[in-house]
Coordinates of C-alpha atoms and ligand atoms in Angstrom, one line a residue:
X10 CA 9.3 0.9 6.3
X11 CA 9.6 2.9 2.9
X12 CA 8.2 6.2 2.4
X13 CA 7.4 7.0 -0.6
X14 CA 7.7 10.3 -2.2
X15 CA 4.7 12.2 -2.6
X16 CA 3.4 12.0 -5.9
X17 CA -0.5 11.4 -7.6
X18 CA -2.0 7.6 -7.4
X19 CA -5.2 8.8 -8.6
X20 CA -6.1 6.8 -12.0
X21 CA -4.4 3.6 -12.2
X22 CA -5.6 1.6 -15.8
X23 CA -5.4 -1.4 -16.5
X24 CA -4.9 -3.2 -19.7
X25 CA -4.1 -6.5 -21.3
X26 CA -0.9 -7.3 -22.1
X27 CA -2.1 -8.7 -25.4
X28 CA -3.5 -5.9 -26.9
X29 CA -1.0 -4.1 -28.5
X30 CA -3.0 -0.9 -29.5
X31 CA -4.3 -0.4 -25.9
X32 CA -0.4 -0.4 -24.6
X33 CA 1.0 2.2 -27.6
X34 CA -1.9 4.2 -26.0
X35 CA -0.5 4.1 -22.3
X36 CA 2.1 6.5 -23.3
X37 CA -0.8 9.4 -24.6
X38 CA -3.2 8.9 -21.6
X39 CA -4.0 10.9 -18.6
X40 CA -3.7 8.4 -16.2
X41 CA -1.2 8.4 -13.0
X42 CA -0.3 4.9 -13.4
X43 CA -0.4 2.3 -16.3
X44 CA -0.8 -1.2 -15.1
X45 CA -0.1 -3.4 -18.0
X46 CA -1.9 -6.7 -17.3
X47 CA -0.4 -10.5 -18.0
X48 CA -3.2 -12.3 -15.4
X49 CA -6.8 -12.2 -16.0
X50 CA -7.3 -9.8 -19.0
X51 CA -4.7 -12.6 -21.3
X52 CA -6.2 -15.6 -22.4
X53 CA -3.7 -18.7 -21.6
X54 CA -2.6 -19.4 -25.0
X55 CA -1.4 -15.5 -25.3
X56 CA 0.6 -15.4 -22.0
X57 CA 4.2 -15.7 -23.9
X58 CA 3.2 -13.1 -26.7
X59 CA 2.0 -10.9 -23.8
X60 CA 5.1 -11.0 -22.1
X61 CA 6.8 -10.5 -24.6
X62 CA 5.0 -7.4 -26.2
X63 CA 5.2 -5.7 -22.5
X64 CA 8.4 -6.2 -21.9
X65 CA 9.2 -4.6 -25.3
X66 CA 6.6 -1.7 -24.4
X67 CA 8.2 -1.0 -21.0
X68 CA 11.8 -1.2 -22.4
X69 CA 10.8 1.6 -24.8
X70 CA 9.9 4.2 -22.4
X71 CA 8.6 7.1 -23.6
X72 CA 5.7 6.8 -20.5
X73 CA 6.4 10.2 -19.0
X74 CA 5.2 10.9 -15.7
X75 CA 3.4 7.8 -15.6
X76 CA 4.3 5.1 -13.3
X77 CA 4.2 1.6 -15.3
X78 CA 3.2 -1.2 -13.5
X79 CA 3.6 -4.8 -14.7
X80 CA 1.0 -7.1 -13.0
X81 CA 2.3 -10.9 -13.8
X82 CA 0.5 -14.3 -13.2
X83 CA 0.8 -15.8 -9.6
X84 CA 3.9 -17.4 -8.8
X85 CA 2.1 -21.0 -8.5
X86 CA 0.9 -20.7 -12.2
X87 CA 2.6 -22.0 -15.3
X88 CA 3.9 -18.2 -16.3
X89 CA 4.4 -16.5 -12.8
X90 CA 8.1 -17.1 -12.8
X91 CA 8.8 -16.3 -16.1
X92 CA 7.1 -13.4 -15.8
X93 CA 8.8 -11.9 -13.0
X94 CA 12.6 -12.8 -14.6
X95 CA 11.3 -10.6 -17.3
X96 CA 10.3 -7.9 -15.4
X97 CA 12.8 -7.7 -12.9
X98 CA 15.6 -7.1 -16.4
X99 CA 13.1 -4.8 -17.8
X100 CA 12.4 -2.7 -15.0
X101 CA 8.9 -1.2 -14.7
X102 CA 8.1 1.1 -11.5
X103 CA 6.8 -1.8 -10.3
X104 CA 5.4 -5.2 -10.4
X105 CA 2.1 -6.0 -9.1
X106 CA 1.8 -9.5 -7.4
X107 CA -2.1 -11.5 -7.8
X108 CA -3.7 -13.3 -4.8
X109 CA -0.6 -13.2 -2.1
X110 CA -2.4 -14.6 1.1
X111 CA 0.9 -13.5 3.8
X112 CA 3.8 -11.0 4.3
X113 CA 5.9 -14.8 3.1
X114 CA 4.1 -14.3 -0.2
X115 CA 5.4 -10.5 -0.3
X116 CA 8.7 -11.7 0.8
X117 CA 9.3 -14.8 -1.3
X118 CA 7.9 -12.2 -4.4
X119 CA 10.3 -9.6 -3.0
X120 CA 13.5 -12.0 -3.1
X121 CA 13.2 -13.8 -6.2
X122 CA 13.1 -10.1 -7.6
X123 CA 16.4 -9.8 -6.4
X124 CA 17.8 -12.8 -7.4
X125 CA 16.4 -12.1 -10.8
X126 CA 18.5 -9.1 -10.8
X127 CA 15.8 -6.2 -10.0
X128 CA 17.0 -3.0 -8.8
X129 CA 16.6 -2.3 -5.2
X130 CA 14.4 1.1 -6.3
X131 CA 11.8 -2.2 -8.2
X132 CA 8.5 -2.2 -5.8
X133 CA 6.3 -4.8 -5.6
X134 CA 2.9 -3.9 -5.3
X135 CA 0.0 -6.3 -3.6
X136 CA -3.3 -7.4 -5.4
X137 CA -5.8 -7.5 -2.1
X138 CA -8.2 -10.3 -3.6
X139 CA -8.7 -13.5 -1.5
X140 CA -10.6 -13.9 1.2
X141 CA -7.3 -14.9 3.7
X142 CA -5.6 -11.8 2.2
X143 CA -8.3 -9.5 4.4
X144 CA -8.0 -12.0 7.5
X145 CA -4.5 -11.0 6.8
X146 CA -4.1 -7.4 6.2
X147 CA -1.9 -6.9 9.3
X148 CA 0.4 -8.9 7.7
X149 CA 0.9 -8.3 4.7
X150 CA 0.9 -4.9 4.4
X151 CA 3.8 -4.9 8.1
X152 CA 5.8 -7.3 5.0
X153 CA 6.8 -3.3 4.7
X154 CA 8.7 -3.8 8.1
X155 CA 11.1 -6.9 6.9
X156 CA 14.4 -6.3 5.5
X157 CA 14.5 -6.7 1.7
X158 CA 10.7 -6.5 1.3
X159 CA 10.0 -4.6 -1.5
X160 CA 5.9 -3.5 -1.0
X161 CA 4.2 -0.2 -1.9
X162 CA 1.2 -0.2 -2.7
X163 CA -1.9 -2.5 -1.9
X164 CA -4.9 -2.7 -5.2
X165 CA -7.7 -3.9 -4.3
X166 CA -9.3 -7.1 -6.3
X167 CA -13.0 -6.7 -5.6
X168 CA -14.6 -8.6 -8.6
X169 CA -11.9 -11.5 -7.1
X170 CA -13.1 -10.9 -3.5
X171 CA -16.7 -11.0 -4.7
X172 CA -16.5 -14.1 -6.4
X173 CA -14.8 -16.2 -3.5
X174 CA -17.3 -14.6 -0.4
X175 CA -20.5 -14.6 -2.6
X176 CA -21.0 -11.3 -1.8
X177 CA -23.4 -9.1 -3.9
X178 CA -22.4 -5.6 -4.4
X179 CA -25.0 -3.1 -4.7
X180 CA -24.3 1.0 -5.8
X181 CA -23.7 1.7 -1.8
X182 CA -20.9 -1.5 -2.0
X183 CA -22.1 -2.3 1.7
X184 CA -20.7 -6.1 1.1
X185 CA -17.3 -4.7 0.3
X186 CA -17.1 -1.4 3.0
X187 CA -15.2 -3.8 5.5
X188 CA -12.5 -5.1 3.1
X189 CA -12.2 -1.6 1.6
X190 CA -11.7 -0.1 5.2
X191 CA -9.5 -2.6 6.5
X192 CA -7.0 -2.8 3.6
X193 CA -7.2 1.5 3.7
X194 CA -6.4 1.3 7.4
X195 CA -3.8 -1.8 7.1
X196 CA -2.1 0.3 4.3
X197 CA -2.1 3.4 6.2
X198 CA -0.4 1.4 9.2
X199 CA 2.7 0.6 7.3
X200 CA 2.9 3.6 5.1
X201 CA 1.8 2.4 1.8
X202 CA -0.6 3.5 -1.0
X203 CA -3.7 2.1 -1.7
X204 CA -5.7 1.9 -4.9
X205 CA -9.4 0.9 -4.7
X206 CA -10.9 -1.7 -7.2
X207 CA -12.7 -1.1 -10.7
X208 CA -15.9 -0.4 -11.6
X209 CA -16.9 -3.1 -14.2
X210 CA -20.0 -0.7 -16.0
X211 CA -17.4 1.3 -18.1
X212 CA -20.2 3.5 -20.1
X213 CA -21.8 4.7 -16.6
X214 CA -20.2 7.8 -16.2
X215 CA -22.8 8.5 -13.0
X216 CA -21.9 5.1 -11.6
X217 CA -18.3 5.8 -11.4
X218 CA -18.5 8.9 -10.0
X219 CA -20.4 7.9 -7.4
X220 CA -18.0 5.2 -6.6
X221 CA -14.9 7.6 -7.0
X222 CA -16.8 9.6 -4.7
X223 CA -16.8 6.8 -2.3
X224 CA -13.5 5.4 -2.3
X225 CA -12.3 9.3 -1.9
X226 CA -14.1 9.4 1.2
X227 CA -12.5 6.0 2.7
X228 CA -9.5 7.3 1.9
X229 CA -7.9 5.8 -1.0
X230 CA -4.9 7.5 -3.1
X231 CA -7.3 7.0 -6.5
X232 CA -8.7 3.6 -8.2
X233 CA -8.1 0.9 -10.3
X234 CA -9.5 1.3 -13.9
X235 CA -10.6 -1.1 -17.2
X236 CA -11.1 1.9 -20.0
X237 CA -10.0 5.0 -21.1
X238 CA -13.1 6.9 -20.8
X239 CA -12.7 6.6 -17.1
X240 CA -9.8 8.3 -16.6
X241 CA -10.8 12.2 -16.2
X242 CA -13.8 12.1 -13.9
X243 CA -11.3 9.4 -11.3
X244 CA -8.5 12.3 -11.5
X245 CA -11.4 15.1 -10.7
X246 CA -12.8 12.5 -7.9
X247 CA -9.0 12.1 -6.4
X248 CA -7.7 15.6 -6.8
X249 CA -7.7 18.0 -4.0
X250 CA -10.2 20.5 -4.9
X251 CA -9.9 24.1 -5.1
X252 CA -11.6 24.7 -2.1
X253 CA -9.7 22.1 -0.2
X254 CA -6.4 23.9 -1.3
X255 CA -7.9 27.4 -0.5
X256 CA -8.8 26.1 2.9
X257 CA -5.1 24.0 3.1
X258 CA -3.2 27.4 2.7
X259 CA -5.2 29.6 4.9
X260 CA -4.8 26.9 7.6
X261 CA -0.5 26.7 7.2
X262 CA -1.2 30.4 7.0
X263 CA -3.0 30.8 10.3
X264 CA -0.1 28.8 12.0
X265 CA 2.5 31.1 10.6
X266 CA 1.2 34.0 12.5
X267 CA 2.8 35.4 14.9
X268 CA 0.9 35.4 17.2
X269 CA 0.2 31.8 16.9
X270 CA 3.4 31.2 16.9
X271 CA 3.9 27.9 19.5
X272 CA 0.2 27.4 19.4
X273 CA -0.9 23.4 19.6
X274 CA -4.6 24.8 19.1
X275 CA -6.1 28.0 17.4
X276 CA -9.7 29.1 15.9
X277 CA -10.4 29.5 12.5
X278 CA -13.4 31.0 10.8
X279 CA -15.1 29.3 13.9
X280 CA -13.8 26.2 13.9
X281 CA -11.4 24.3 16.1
X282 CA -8.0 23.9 14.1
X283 CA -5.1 21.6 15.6
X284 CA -1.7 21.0 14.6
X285 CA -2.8 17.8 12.9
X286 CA -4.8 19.9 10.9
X287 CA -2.0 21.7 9.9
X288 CA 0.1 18.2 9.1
X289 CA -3.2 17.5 6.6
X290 CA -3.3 21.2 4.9
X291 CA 0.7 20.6 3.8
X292 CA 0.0 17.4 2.6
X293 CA -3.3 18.9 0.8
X294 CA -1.1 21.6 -0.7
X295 CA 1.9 19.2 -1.5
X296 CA 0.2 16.6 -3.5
X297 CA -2.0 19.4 -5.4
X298 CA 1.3 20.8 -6.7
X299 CA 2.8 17.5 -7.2
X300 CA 0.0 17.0 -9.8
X301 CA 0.2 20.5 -11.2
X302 CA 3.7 19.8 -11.8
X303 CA 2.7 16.5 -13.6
X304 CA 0.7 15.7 -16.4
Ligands
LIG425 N1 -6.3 0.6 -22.0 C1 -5.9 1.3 -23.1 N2 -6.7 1.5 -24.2 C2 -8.0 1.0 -24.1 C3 -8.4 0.3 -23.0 C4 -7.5 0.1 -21.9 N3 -7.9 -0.6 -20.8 N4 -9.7 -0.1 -23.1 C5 -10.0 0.3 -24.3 N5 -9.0 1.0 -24.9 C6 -9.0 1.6 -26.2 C7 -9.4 0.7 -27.3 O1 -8.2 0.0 -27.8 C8 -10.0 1.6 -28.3 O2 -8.9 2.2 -29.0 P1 -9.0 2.6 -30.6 O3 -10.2 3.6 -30.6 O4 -7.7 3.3 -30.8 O5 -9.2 1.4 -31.3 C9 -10.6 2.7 -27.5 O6 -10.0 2.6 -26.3 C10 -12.1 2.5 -27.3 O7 -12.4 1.2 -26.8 P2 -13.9 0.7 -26.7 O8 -14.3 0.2 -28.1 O9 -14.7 1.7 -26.0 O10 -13.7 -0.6 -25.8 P3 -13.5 -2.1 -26.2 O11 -14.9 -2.7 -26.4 O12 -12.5 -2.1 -27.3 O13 -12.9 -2.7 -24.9 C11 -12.7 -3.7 -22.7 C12 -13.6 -2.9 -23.7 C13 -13.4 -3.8 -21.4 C14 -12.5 -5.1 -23.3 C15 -11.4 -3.0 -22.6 O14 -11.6 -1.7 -22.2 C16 -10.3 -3.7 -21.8 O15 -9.7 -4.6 -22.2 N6 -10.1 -3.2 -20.5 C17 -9.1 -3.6 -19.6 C18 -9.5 -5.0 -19.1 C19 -8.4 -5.5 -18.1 O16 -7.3 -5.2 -18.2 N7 -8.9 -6.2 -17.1 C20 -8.0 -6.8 -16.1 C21 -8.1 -6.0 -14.8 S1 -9.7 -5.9 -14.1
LIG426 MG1 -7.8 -10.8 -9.8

């Protein structure tokens, strides 16, 4: 299983491969991650000019901090395997596989990389969109387990998973709370990072907090966006807040005591505080300085 260094997942935006003045943009915007799309958001006919305009963008750098993502087409389509040549040569942070159904899916993704002549350090990350992919969680994300598997990060597909159950989401998402539990849980199992899906009604800023809100509270890393206005109130949602660091360095203080010193279990402010508790306040801290040194 990989670990991956602690660093911000918080906005991760999408955008199509074909539109040239969205990917010069990547490179100014706030966002933690830059997926730049050659599946759904690229009409068929564009598919080689995408390519090739992404593959030019990543080879250009000049992304900063931002971890570039390439999500190609699925393996079993006309441009999958083209697609994934060109990005293993190229080299984003990572590559972003649609609709994998099994860890053999990760792993068949994971070695044609290789073959292709990725670096070892390429990850693969898993689009969680299909109905088998949830019966499958378990799976998939324990592909992190096998020798030469490549996986990081599970995104969640939900306008994909909404469209194969006939599901209806409402603003409480009660249709989608088991797949986005399950695939939080599955890639908390296996040590990987998980990105929640997108909220389609880009001008409602109230909408998307709310679901920011939400996804935050089922514990995902951040969420998968469509538009640039969406980016500051997802990094707000995902950040630590003050509080929560003020509270994260009085715990790690409390422990440091002397006198608590050994101590499995101690009170603070009235409150039961465990070791665990302590685990959760450095990893509060450590990610809110990770994204103070960012950005
Ligand atoms: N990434 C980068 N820049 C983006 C962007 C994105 N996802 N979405 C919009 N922009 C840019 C536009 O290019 C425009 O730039 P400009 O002012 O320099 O011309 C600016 O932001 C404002 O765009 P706006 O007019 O508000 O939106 P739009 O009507 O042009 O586009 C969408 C709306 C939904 C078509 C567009 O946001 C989009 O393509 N989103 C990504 C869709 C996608 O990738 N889907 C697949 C995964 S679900
Ligand atoms: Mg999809």
């Amino acid at each position: 299983m990989t670990v991956a260094p602690l660093r911000p997942y918080r906005s991760a935006l999408y955008m199509p491969g074909s539109n040239a003045r969205a990917l010069d943009k990547a490179k100014s915007l706030p966002a933690d991650v830059v997926i730049l799309d050659l599946e759904d958001a690229v009409a068929p006919d564009a598919k080689e000019t995408a390519r090739a305009q992404v593959m030019a963008a990543v080879a250009s750098g000049g992304f900063g901090h931002r971890q570039v993502v390439v999500r190609i087409n699925a393996l079993d389509t006309p441009w999958g395997a083209a697609d994934l040549a060109a990005a293993a040569i190229t080299k984003p942070d990572a590559v972003l596989l649609p609709k994998p159904n099994s860890s053999r899916d990760i792993m068949t993704a994971s070695v044609e990389l290789r073959r292709a002549g990725a670096p070892d350090s390429l990850r693969l990350w898993a689009m969680v969109e299909t109905p088998r992919a949830i019966l499958n969680l378990s799976d998939i994300a324990g592909a992190a387990t096998l020798a030469g598997s490549r996986i990081s990060c599970l995104v969640l597909g939900t306008n994909d998973l909404v469209k194969d159950t006939r599901a209806e989401l409402d603003a409480t998402r009660t249709a989608a709370l088991y797949w986005l539990s399950a695939s939080v849980t599955a890639a908390r199992a296996f040590g990987l990072t998980v990105l929640d899906g997108v909220y389609n009604n880009f001008r409602d800023a109230d909408g998307l907090a709310r679901e920011c809100a939400q996804g935050r509270m089922l514990g995902f890393d951040g969420k998968t966006l469509i538009h640039p206005d969406q980016i500051a109130a997802t990094n707000a949602a995902f950040s630590p807040s003050d509080a929560d660091v003020a509270t994260a360095r009085k715990i790690i203080a409390a422990f440091d005591l002397a006198e608590n010193k050994g101590k499995g279990v101690i009170t603070l402010d009235g409150k039961m505080v465990e070791l665990l508790h302590a685990d959760m306040a450095r990893r509060t801290v450590a990610i809110a300085d990770a994204i103070a040194a960012g950005g």
